């Protein structure tokens, strides 16, 4: 007999995991959503743009650029919009292969499973999605997990106090997305210097003053007629335009303050119930909007525990970074020994990018079952896909059929075989031998308990 390879065991684990996750989702009313494997490529570029363009697997067919789907969210939201964005709340689950060309991965194809909750705003939806991740992990026998919860909207709101332009904000936030080691102000500045030339504090002040002086001197010497001839604008229009540019200039002081703030903010992690915002004294003055967003996070976390998720497995990590250009509110990640197993969050703005006349409340999650580091720790715990009853010369064939049918009626997958294998059980006469004990047909409940104990050991 050919030995089962690690890859084969991993596939068994993934299939078993998908089945369990789908059952958990079905228990919450999620119905299966199917999307064609081939889709117009622009559908996926809308979500992530340059971040995914280099990884799409594409082909040209009848003057149309198509792509193998890299995810399910974009097709799901597009389908929701086509059916009318004012329709009732929709709960969709999905599972199936997705495709990306990433040199660091062993395969172009991975398995994706997850859920989308569309049309429901507020904390109840967010708590449900987060709880589903935890409940699915527990059904899979994963005990040592932790769920970190953050808020993209809160991070953006707090960063706005420094008056940075959109590009500087995006650079700072994207740094959090790519950083794996603890964030420090020095690392942030080094990151920014790759994209912008950062002046010293004295240079920033001198350059700003010199720029303003040169603009005013030039305008003093220019008539409206000259200005119109050169640029098609009056002196006042030129001055207004230049002042707007001047206002967008990022001074060293503001950038330095933002960098130091973000370094401290990114290091914050608090268990359920701690008022980390007041403790860290993050805001220079009371900010009701920030307090409301913090309260929103705490309420979501509290609701998650109502589903039976242990509060000790939940932490608030406000600067949790997933995709700053995609998510708009609460985000979360479920990790096992530091390895990402599931994640998701709220993305209300996404529907408008796909052509919706207004935003659509949306929150979703995905499980990362192809993470082999995690899978190898769990595949041995996954029960076999099929139990095998091995016939012998002394077997009663009619009894073999009865055994198989009764066990199938209990939800077990049974195959009758004449080939010996490590995962098969001998049928001697009309009795099935498991763990050196022979069981009669009327002892099936006891046998099932023995099989469960063997699977758990």
Short mmCIF file of C-alpha atoms in Angstrom, two decimals:
data_model
loop_
_atom_site.label_atom_id
_atom_site.label_comp_id
_atom_site.label_asym_id
_atom_site.label_seq_id
_atom_site.Cartn_x
_atom_site.Cartn_y
_atom_site.Cartn_z
CA UNK A 1 0.00 0.00 0.00
CA UNK A 2 1.26 3.50 -0.85
CA UNK A 3 1.83 5.58 2.28
CA UNK A 4 -0.26 8.70 2.74
CA UNK A 5 2.01 11.71 2.16
CA UNK A 6 2.04 14.89 4.21
CA UNK A 7 0.41 16.70 1.28
CA UNK A 8 -2.36 14.12 1.11
CA UNK A 9 -2.95 14.47 4.84
CA UNK A 10 -3.07 18.22 4.46
CA UNK A 11 -5.72 17.88 1.74
CA UNK A 12 -7.74 15.62 4.03
CA UNK A 13 -7.44 18.20 6.80
CA UNK A 14 -8.59 21.00 4.50
CA UNK A 15 -11.60 19.05 3.24
CA UNK A 16 -12.55 18.07 6.77
CA UNK A 17 -12.12 21.68 7.93
CA UNK A 18 -14.26 23.07 5.10
CA UNK A 19 -17.04 20.66 6.00
CA UNK A 20 -16.99 21.67 9.66
CA UNK A 21 -16.80 25.41 8.91
CA UNK A 22 -19.69 25.16 6.44
CA UNK A 23 -21.78 23.40 9.08
CA UNK A 24 -21.06 26.17 11.60
CA UNK A 25 -21.99 28.85 9.06
CA UNK A 26 -25.16 26.98 8.06
CA UNK A 27 -26.22 26.98 11.70
CA UNK A 28 -26.29 30.80 11.54
CA UNK A 29 -28.41 30.86 8.38
CA UNK A 30 -25.62 31.33 5.83
CA UNK A 31 -26.49 30.01 2.38
CA UNK A 32 -23.93 28.91 -0.16
CA UNK A 33 -22.77 31.47 -2.72
CA UNK A 34 -21.08 30.20 -5.87
CA UNK A 35 -19.02 32.38 -8.20
CA UNK A 36 -17.64 31.40 -11.61
CA UNK A 37 -13.94 30.63 -11.53
CA UNK A 38 -13.38 32.87 -14.56
CA UNK A 39 -14.39 36.51 -14.06
CA UNK A 40 -13.62 39.86 -15.74
CA UNK A 41 -10.24 40.90 -14.35
CA UNK A 42 -11.35 44.49 -13.57
CA UNK A 43 -13.72 43.12 -10.92
CA UNK A 44 -10.75 42.12 -8.76
CA UNK A 45 -8.57 45.11 -9.62
CA UNK A 46 -11.25 47.36 -8.12
CA UNK A 47 -10.73 45.87 -4.69
CA UNK A 48 -6.97 45.91 -4.38
CA UNK A 49 -5.60 47.62 -7.48
CA UNK A 50 -1.82 47.36 -7.75
CA UNK A 51 -1.66 45.07 -4.71
CA UNK A 52 -3.23 42.25 -6.70
CA UNK A 53 -2.55 43.17 -10.34
CA UNK A 54 0.85 41.44 -10.37
CA UNK A 55 -0.62 38.27 -8.87
CA UNK A 56 -3.70 37.77 -11.05
CA UNK A 57 -3.74 34.79 -13.40
CA UNK A 58 -5.28 36.23 -16.56
CA UNK A 59 -6.13 35.29 -20.12
CA UNK A 60 -7.62 37.05 -23.13
CA UNK A 61 -10.79 35.64 -24.66
CA UNK A 62 -12.81 37.36 -27.40
CA UNK A 63 -11.29 40.76 -26.69
CA UNK A 64 -11.98 40.44 -22.97
CA UNK A 65 -9.39 40.14 -20.21
CA UNK A 66 -10.46 37.40 -17.79
CA UNK A 67 -8.92 36.27 -14.50
CA UNK A 68 -9.06 33.17 -12.37
CA UNK A 69 -10.81 34.36 -9.22
CA UNK A 70 -8.37 35.27 -6.41
CA UNK A 71 -11.16 35.73 -3.83
CA UNK A 72 -14.95 35.57 -3.34
CA UNK A 73 -15.80 38.96 -1.82
CA UNK A 74 -15.80 40.97 -5.05
CA UNK A 75 -18.13 38.56 -6.92
CA UNK A 76 -20.43 38.39 -3.88
CA UNK A 77 -20.77 42.17 -3.52
CA UNK A 78 -21.21 42.56 -7.28
CA UNK A 79 -24.03 39.98 -7.22
CA UNK A 80 -25.65 41.78 -4.28
CA UNK A 81 -25.57 45.07 -6.20
CA UNK A 82 -27.06 43.49 -9.34
CA UNK A 83 -29.99 42.22 -7.29
CA UNK A 84 -30.56 45.67 -5.80
CA UNK A 85 -28.59 47.24 -2.97
CA UNK A 86 -31.80 47.87 -1.00
CA UNK A 87 -32.62 44.16 -0.68
CA UNK A 88 -32.92 42.45 2.73
CA UNK A 89 -29.93 41.26 4.70
CA UNK A 90 -28.03 38.49 2.91
CA UNK A 91 -25.89 35.84 4.58
CA UNK A 92 -23.66 34.01 2.13
CA UNK A 93 -21.02 31.36 2.73
CA UNK A 94 -18.43 30.37 0.16
CA UNK A 95 -15.81 27.71 -0.38
CA UNK A 96 -13.70 26.65 -3.31
CA UNK A 97 -10.37 27.13 -5.03
CA UNK A 98 -8.87 30.59 -5.57
CA UNK A 99 -5.83 31.41 -7.68
CA UNK A 100 -2.88 33.77 -7.31
CA UNK A 101 0.62 33.84 -8.78
CA UNK A 102 2.86 34.36 -5.76
CA UNK A 103 6.50 33.18 -6.02
CA UNK A 104 6.63 32.52 -2.28
CA UNK A 105 3.80 29.96 -2.48
CA UNK A 106 4.16 26.33 -3.54
CA UNK A 107 0.92 26.32 -5.51
CA UNK A 108 -1.06 28.73 -7.68
CA UNK A 109 -4.26 27.31 -6.19
CA UNK A 110 -5.42 27.47 -2.58
CA UNK A 111 -8.69 26.67 -0.84
CA UNK A 112 -10.83 29.56 0.38
CA UNK A 113 -13.76 29.30 2.78
CA UNK A 114 -15.61 32.04 4.62
CA UNK A 115 -18.71 34.22 4.79
CA UNK A 116 -20.16 37.59 3.80
CA UNK A 117 -22.91 39.36 5.77
CA UNK A 118 -24.36 42.06 3.49
CA UNK A 119 -26.93 44.75 4.27
CA UNK A 120 -26.61 44.74 8.07
CA UNK A 121 -24.96 47.73 9.76
CA UNK A 122 -23.88 47.90 13.37
CA UNK A 123 -22.25 45.88 16.08
CA UNK A 124 -24.47 42.80 15.94
CA UNK A 125 -23.17 41.91 12.47
CA UNK A 126 -19.54 42.47 13.46
CA UNK A 127 -19.90 40.40 16.63
CA UNK A 128 -21.56 37.56 14.70
CA UNK A 129 -18.76 37.37 12.13
CA UNK A 130 -16.03 37.43 14.78
CA UNK A 131 -17.84 34.80 16.85
CA UNK A 132 -18.17 32.55 13.79
CA UNK A 133 -14.39 32.51 13.44
CA UNK A 134 -13.95 31.46 17.06
CA UNK A 135 -16.75 28.89 17.03
CA UNK A 136 -15.41 27.30 13.84
CA UNK A 137 -11.92 27.11 15.35
CA UNK A 138 -13.32 25.37 18.42
CA UNK A 139 -15.31 22.91 16.31
CA UNK A 140 -12.04 22.07 14.57
CA UNK A 141 -10.47 21.30 17.93
CA UNK A 142 -8.28 24.41 17.97
CA UNK A 143 -8.06 25.48 21.59
CA UNK A 144 -5.05 27.80 21.82
CA UNK A 145 -6.28 30.63 19.62
CA UNK A 146 -6.44 34.39 20.17
CA UNK A 147 -8.68 36.95 18.45
CA UNK A 148 -7.29 40.48 18.09
CA UNK A 149 -9.82 43.22 17.33
CA UNK A 150 -9.00 46.64 15.88
CA UNK A 151 -10.76 49.55 14.20
CA UNK A 152 -9.62 51.08 10.90
CA UNK A 153 -12.00 54.02 11.33
CA UNK A 154 -10.57 54.85 14.75
CA UNK A 155 -6.98 54.76 13.50
CA UNK A 156 -7.80 57.07 10.59
CA UNK A 157 -9.68 59.44 12.90
CA UNK A 158 -6.82 59.70 15.38
CA UNK A 159 -4.25 60.19 12.64
CA UNK A 160 -6.33 63.00 11.12
CA UNK A 161 -5.54 65.25 14.10
CA UNK A 162 -2.05 65.86 12.66
CA UNK A 163 -3.31 67.39 9.41
CA UNK A 164 -1.23 65.17 7.13
CA UNK A 165 -2.03 65.06 3.44
CA UNK A 166 -3.58 61.92 1.98
CA UNK A 167 -0.28 60.57 0.62
CA UNK A 168 1.54 60.87 3.94
CA UNK A 169 -1.35 59.19 5.77
CA UNK A 170 -1.41 56.35 3.25
CA UNK A 171 2.33 55.79 3.56
CA UNK A 172 2.16 55.64 7.34
CA UNK A 173 -0.80 53.26 7.35
CA UNK A 174 0.70 51.00 4.70
CA UNK A 175 3.81 50.72 6.86
CA UNK A 176 1.68 49.07 9.55
CA UNK A 177 0.42 46.62 6.94
CA UNK A 178 3.91 45.47 5.99
CA UNK A 179 5.62 45.57 9.38
CA UNK A 180 6.29 42.29 11.17
CA UNK A 181 8.54 43.50 14.01
CA UNK A 182 7.54 45.98 16.76
CA UNK A 183 6.83 49.44 15.35
CA UNK A 184 9.12 52.29 16.44
CA UNK A 185 9.37 55.93 15.41
CA UNK A 186 12.78 55.22 13.84
CA UNK A 187 11.36 52.43 11.67
CA UNK A 188 8.50 54.68 10.58
CA UNK A 189 10.86 57.48 9.55
CA UNK A 190 13.10 55.06 7.66
CA UNK A 191 10.02 53.80 5.81
CA UNK A 192 8.91 57.31 4.86
CA UNK A 193 12.38 58.27 3.63
CA UNK A 194 12.03 55.65 0.90
CA UNK A 195 9.23 57.68 -0.62
CA UNK A 196 9.65 61.31 0.45
CA UNK A 197 12.61 63.55 1.28
CA UNK A 198 12.22 64.50 4.92
CA UNK A 199 13.74 67.86 5.91
CA UNK A 200 15.08 68.71 9.31
CA UNK A 201 12.90 70.87 11.53
CA UNK A 202 14.96 73.99 10.69
CA UNK A 203 14.96 73.22 6.97
CA UNK A 204 11.20 72.69 6.98
CA UNK A 205 10.57 76.06 8.56
CA UNK A 206 13.04 77.89 6.32
CA UNK A 207 11.76 76.24 3.14
CA UNK A 208 8.13 76.97 3.95
CA UNK A 209 8.93 80.62 4.71
CA UNK A 210 11.11 80.99 1.61
CA UNK A 211 8.46 79.37 -0.61
CA UNK A 212 5.76 81.72 0.62
CA UNK A 213 8.05 84.73 0.20
CA UNK A 214 8.94 83.83 -3.38
CA UNK A 215 5.30 83.28 -4.30
CA UNK A 216 4.27 86.68 -2.96
CA UNK A 217 7.20 88.47 -4.60
CA UNK A 218 6.38 86.94 -7.97
CA UNK A 219 2.73 87.87 -7.72
CA UNK A 220 3.57 91.46 -6.72
CA UNK A 221 5.47 91.87 -10.00
CA UNK A 222 2.76 90.25 -12.14
CA UNK A 223 -0.31 91.95 -13.57
CA UNK A 224 -3.59 90.11 -14.12
CA UNK A 225 -2.97 90.38 -17.85
CA UNK A 226 0.47 88.78 -17.53
CA UNK A 227 -0.91 86.06 -15.29
CA UNK A 228 -3.73 85.29 -17.71
CA UNK A 229 -1.30 85.15 -20.60
CA UNK A 230 1.01 82.75 -18.79
CA UNK A 231 -1.40 80.41 -17.01
CA UNK A 232 -4.93 81.37 -17.93
CA UNK A 233 -5.65 82.47 -14.33
CA UNK A 234 -5.82 85.81 -12.53
CA UNK A 235 -3.37 86.75 -9.79
CA UNK A 236 -6.00 86.01 -7.13
CA UNK A 237 -6.70 82.59 -8.62
CA UNK A 238 -2.99 81.78 -8.73
CA UNK A 239 -2.56 82.94 -5.15
CA UNK A 240 -5.50 80.84 -3.97
CA UNK A 241 -4.15 77.78 -5.79
CA UNK A 242 -0.64 78.20 -4.38
CA UNK A 243 -1.94 78.76 -0.87
CA UNK A 244 -3.90 75.52 -1.10
CA UNK A 245 -0.69 73.74 -2.10
CA UNK A 246 1.12 75.46 0.74
CA UNK A 247 -1.49 74.23 3.21
CA UNK A 248 -0.89 70.68 2.04
CA UNK A 249 2.81 70.82 2.76
CA UNK A 250 3.72 68.47 5.60
CA UNK A 251 5.95 70.18 8.13
CA UNK A 252 8.58 68.20 9.94
CA UNK A 253 6.98 68.95 13.30
CA UNK A 254 3.58 67.55 12.34
CA UNK A 255 5.10 64.53 10.64
CA UNK A 256 7.32 63.85 13.64
CA UNK A 257 4.34 64.10 15.99
CA UNK A 258 2.33 61.73 13.79
CA UNK A 259 5.18 59.22 13.62
CA UNK A 260 5.67 59.19 17.39
CA UNK A 261 1.93 58.88 17.95
CA UNK A 262 1.57 55.99 15.52
CA UNK A 263 4.55 54.14 17.00
CA UNK A 264 2.97 54.31 20.47
CA UNK A 265 -0.50 53.57 19.15
CA UNK A 266 0.61 50.49 17.20
CA UNK A 267 2.11 48.96 20.34
CA UNK A 268 -1.17 49.09 22.27
CA UNK A 269 -2.81 45.80 23.17
CA UNK A 270 -5.46 45.55 25.86
CA UNK A 271 -7.59 42.72 27.22
CA UNK A 272 -11.35 43.06 27.43
CA UNK A 273 -12.49 45.86 29.74
CA UNK A 274 -9.38 48.05 29.88
CA UNK A 275 -9.81 51.71 28.94
CA UNK A 276 -6.55 51.85 27.02
CA UNK A 277 -7.37 55.19 25.37
CA UNK A 278 -7.40 57.13 28.64
CA UNK A 279 -4.43 55.22 30.04
CA UNK A 280 -2.25 56.02 27.04
CA UNK A 281 -3.44 59.65 26.98
CA UNK A 282 -3.41 59.53 23.21
CA UNK A 283 -5.52 62.59 22.54
CA UNK A 284 -4.39 66.15 23.34
CA UNK A 285 -8.01 67.07 24.13
CA UNK A 286 -11.25 65.15 24.76
CA UNK A 287 -12.53 63.68 21.50
CA UNK A 288 -16.09 62.40 21.57
CA UNK A 289 -15.84 60.66 18.20
CA UNK A 290 -12.80 58.66 19.28
CA UNK A 291 -14.47 57.70 22.55
CA UNK A 292 -17.56 56.55 20.65
CA UNK A 293 -15.45 54.34 18.37
CA UNK A 294 -13.61 52.88 21.37
CA UNK A 295 -16.94 52.16 23.03
CA UNK A 296 -18.07 50.47 19.82
CA UNK A 297 -15.09 48.12 19.96
CA UNK A 298 -15.75 47.24 23.59
CA UNK A 299 -19.42 46.54 22.88
CA UNK A 300 -18.55 44.26 19.97
CA UNK A 301 -16.06 42.34 22.11
CA UNK A 302 -18.63 42.02 24.89
CA UNK A 303 -21.21 40.67 22.43
CA UNK A 304 -18.73 38.11 21.11
CA UNK A 305 -18.46 36.59 24.60
CA UNK A 306 -22.24 36.10 24.59
CA UNK A 307 -21.68 33.48 21.89
CA UNK A 308 -19.59 31.47 24.35
CA UNK A 309 -16.17 32.71 23.25
CA UNK A 310 -13.87 32.93 26.29
CA UNK A 311 -13.08 36.60 26.99
CA UNK A 312 -9.49 35.60 27.74
CA UNK A 313 -9.08 34.75 24.06
CA UNK A 314 -10.03 38.31 23.02
CA UNK A 315 -7.73 41.32 22.94
CA UNK A 316 -8.19 44.85 21.67
CA UNK A 317 -5.41 45.83 19.29
CA UNK A 318 -6.64 49.17 17.93
CA UNK A 319 -4.01 49.60 15.20
CA UNK A 320 -4.55 46.10 13.79
CA UNK A 321 -3.67 46.44 10.11
CA UNK A 322 -5.30 44.37 7.37
CA UNK A 323 -6.03 46.51 4.30
CA UNK A 324 -6.34 50.25 4.88
CA UNK A 325 -7.71 50.84 1.37
CA UNK A 326 -10.43 48.22 1.78
CA UNK A 327 -11.74 47.99 5.34
CA UNK A 328 -13.67 50.85 6.93
CA UNK A 329 -14.48 49.80 10.51
CA UNK A 330 -13.95 46.89 12.90
CA UNK A 331 -11.30 44.38 11.78
CA UNK A 332 -10.07 41.17 13.43
CA UNK A 333 -7.59 38.34 13.14
CA UNK A 334 -7.67 34.89 14.71
CA UNK A 335 -4.22 33.45 15.25
CA UNK A 336 -3.00 30.10 16.57
CA UNK A 337 0.46 30.31 18.14
CA UNK A 338 1.05 33.46 16.12
CA UNK A 339 -0.06 31.92 12.82
CA UNK A 340 -2.97 33.56 10.99
CA UNK A 341 -5.94 31.20 10.69
CA UNK A 342 -8.88 33.56 10.02
CA UNK A 343 -9.53 37.26 9.59
CA UNK A 344 -11.97 39.83 8.29
CA UNK A 345 -13.89 42.97 9.13
CA UNK A 346 -16.26 45.68 7.93
CA UNK A 347 -15.99 47.12 4.42
CA UNK A 348 -19.04 49.37 3.88
CA UNK A 349 -17.40 51.56 1.21
CA UNK A 350 -16.52 48.75 -1.17
CA UNK A 351 -19.89 48.50 -2.96
CA UNK A 352 -19.57 52.07 -4.26
CA UNK A 353 -16.29 51.12 -5.96
CA UNK A 354 -18.20 48.40 -7.82
CA UNK A 355 -20.87 50.81 -9.05
CA UNK A 356 -23.42 50.89 -6.24
CA UNK A 357 -25.18 54.29 -5.95
CA UNK A 358 -24.54 54.20 -2.20
CA UNK A 359 -22.52 52.30 0.35
CA UNK A 360 -23.68 48.85 1.45
CA UNK A 361 -23.17 47.68 5.04
CA UNK A 362 -20.90 44.67 4.70
CA UNK A 363 -18.75 42.52 6.96
CA UNK A 364 -17.01 39.25 6.18
CA UNK A 365 -14.36 36.71 7.11
CA UNK A 366 -12.09 34.18 5.46
CA UNK A 367 -10.21 31.16 6.78
CA UNK A 368 -6.63 30.44 5.68
CA UNK A 369 -6.66 26.66 5.56
CA UNK A 370 -3.64 26.29 3.32
CA UNK A 371 -1.33 27.54 6.03
CA UNK A 372 0.82 24.42 6.22
CA UNK A 373 2.54 25.47 9.44
CA UNK A 374 -0.81 25.37 11.17
CA UNK A 375 -2.22 22.48 9.21
CA UNK A 376 0.59 20.09 10.15
CA UNK A 377 -0.25 20.64 13.82
CA UNK A 378 -3.88 19.71 13.22
CA UNK A 379 -4.12 17.18 10.41
CA UNK A 380 -3.39 14.27 12.73
CA UNK A 381 -6.41 15.28 14.82
CA UNK A 382 -8.73 15.26 11.81
CA UNK A 383 -10.81 12.07 11.69
CA UNK A 384 -10.36 9.89 8.63
CA UNK A 385 -12.62 10.69 5.71
CA UNK A 386 -13.75 7.06 5.43
CA UNK A 387 -13.75 4.12 7.85
CA UNK A 388 -12.95 0.83 6.15
CA UNK A 389 -14.44 -2.55 6.99
CA UNK A 390 -12.03 -5.25 5.82
CA UNK A 391 -13.48 -8.55 4.73
CA UNK A 392 -11.69 -11.78 5.64
CA UNK A 393 -12.27 -15.39 4.55
CA UNK A 394 -14.41 -15.83 7.67
CA UNK A 395 -16.47 -12.67 7.14
CA UNK A 396 -20.25 -12.81 6.84
CA UNK A 397 -20.83 -10.64 3.75
CA UNK A 398 -24.43 -9.87 4.65
CA UNK A 399 -23.25 -8.78 8.09
CA UNK A 400 -20.69 -6.49 6.41
CA UNK A 401 -23.52 -4.74 4.55
CA UNK A 402 -25.55 -4.41 7.77
CA UNK A 403 -22.56 -2.98 9.63
CA UNK A 404 -21.86 -0.46 6.87
CA UNK A 405 -25.48 0.68 6.58
CA UNK A 406 -25.99 1.13 10.32
CA UNK A 407 -22.77 3.14 10.65
CA UNK A 408 -23.66 5.25 7.60
CA UNK A 409 -27.01 6.01 9.21
CA UNK A 410 -25.05 7.62 12.07
CA UNK A 411 -23.30 9.96 9.63
CA UNK A 412 -20.08 7.97 9.25
CA UNK A 413 -18.46 7.33 5.88
CA UNK A 414 -17.96 3.60 5.41
CA UNK A 415 -16.25 1.58 2.69
CA UNK A 416 -16.11 -2.21 2.53
CA UNK A 417 -12.79 -3.54 1.22
CA UNK A 418 -10.82 -6.75 0.86
CA UNK A 419 -7.49 -4.92 1.12
CA UNK A 420 -5.66 -4.56 4.42
CA UNK A 421 -4.66 -1.06 5.50
CA UNK A 422 -3.71 0.66 8.78
CA UNK A 423 -7.10 2.41 8.96
CA UNK A 424 -9.28 -0.65 8.27
CA UNK A 425 -11.16 -2.85 10.77
CA UNK A 426 -11.48 -6.62 10.39
CA UNK A 427 -14.89 -8.25 10.14
CA UNK A 428 -14.62 -11.71 11.70
CA UNK A 429 -17.84 -13.58 11.13
CA UNK A 430 -20.50 -10.99 11.97
CA UNK A 431 -18.39 -9.11 14.53
CA UNK A 432 -16.26 -6.01 13.87
CA UNK A 433 -12.86 -5.89 15.58
CA UNK A 434 -11.76 -2.45 16.81
CA UNK A 435 -8.78 -1.98 19.14
CA UNK A 436 -8.54 -5.76 19.69
CA UNK A 437 -12.17 -5.97 20.83
CA UNK A 438 -14.94 -7.68 18.84
CA UNK A 439 -18.26 -5.79 18.69
CA UNK A 440 -21.71 -7.17 17.85
CA UNK A 441 -24.27 -5.22 15.80
CA UNK A 442 -26.26 -4.40 18.94
CA UNK A 443 -23.13 -2.78 20.44
CA UNK A 444 -22.83 -0.02 17.82
CA UNK A 445 -23.28 2.88 20.33
CA UNK A 446 -20.35 1.52 22.37
CA UNK A 447 -18.31 1.08 19.19
CA UNK A 448 -18.96 4.68 18.09
CA UNK A 449 -17.71 5.92 21.48
CA UNK A 450 -14.56 3.83 21.04
CA UNK A 451 -13.97 5.30 17.57
CA UNK A 452 -14.34 8.83 18.95
CA UNK A 453 -11.82 8.09 21.71
CA UNK A 454 -9.36 6.71 19.16
CA UNK A 455 -9.77 9.79 16.96
CA UNK A 456 -9.17 12.12 19.91
CA UNK A 457 -6.09 10.25 21.18
#
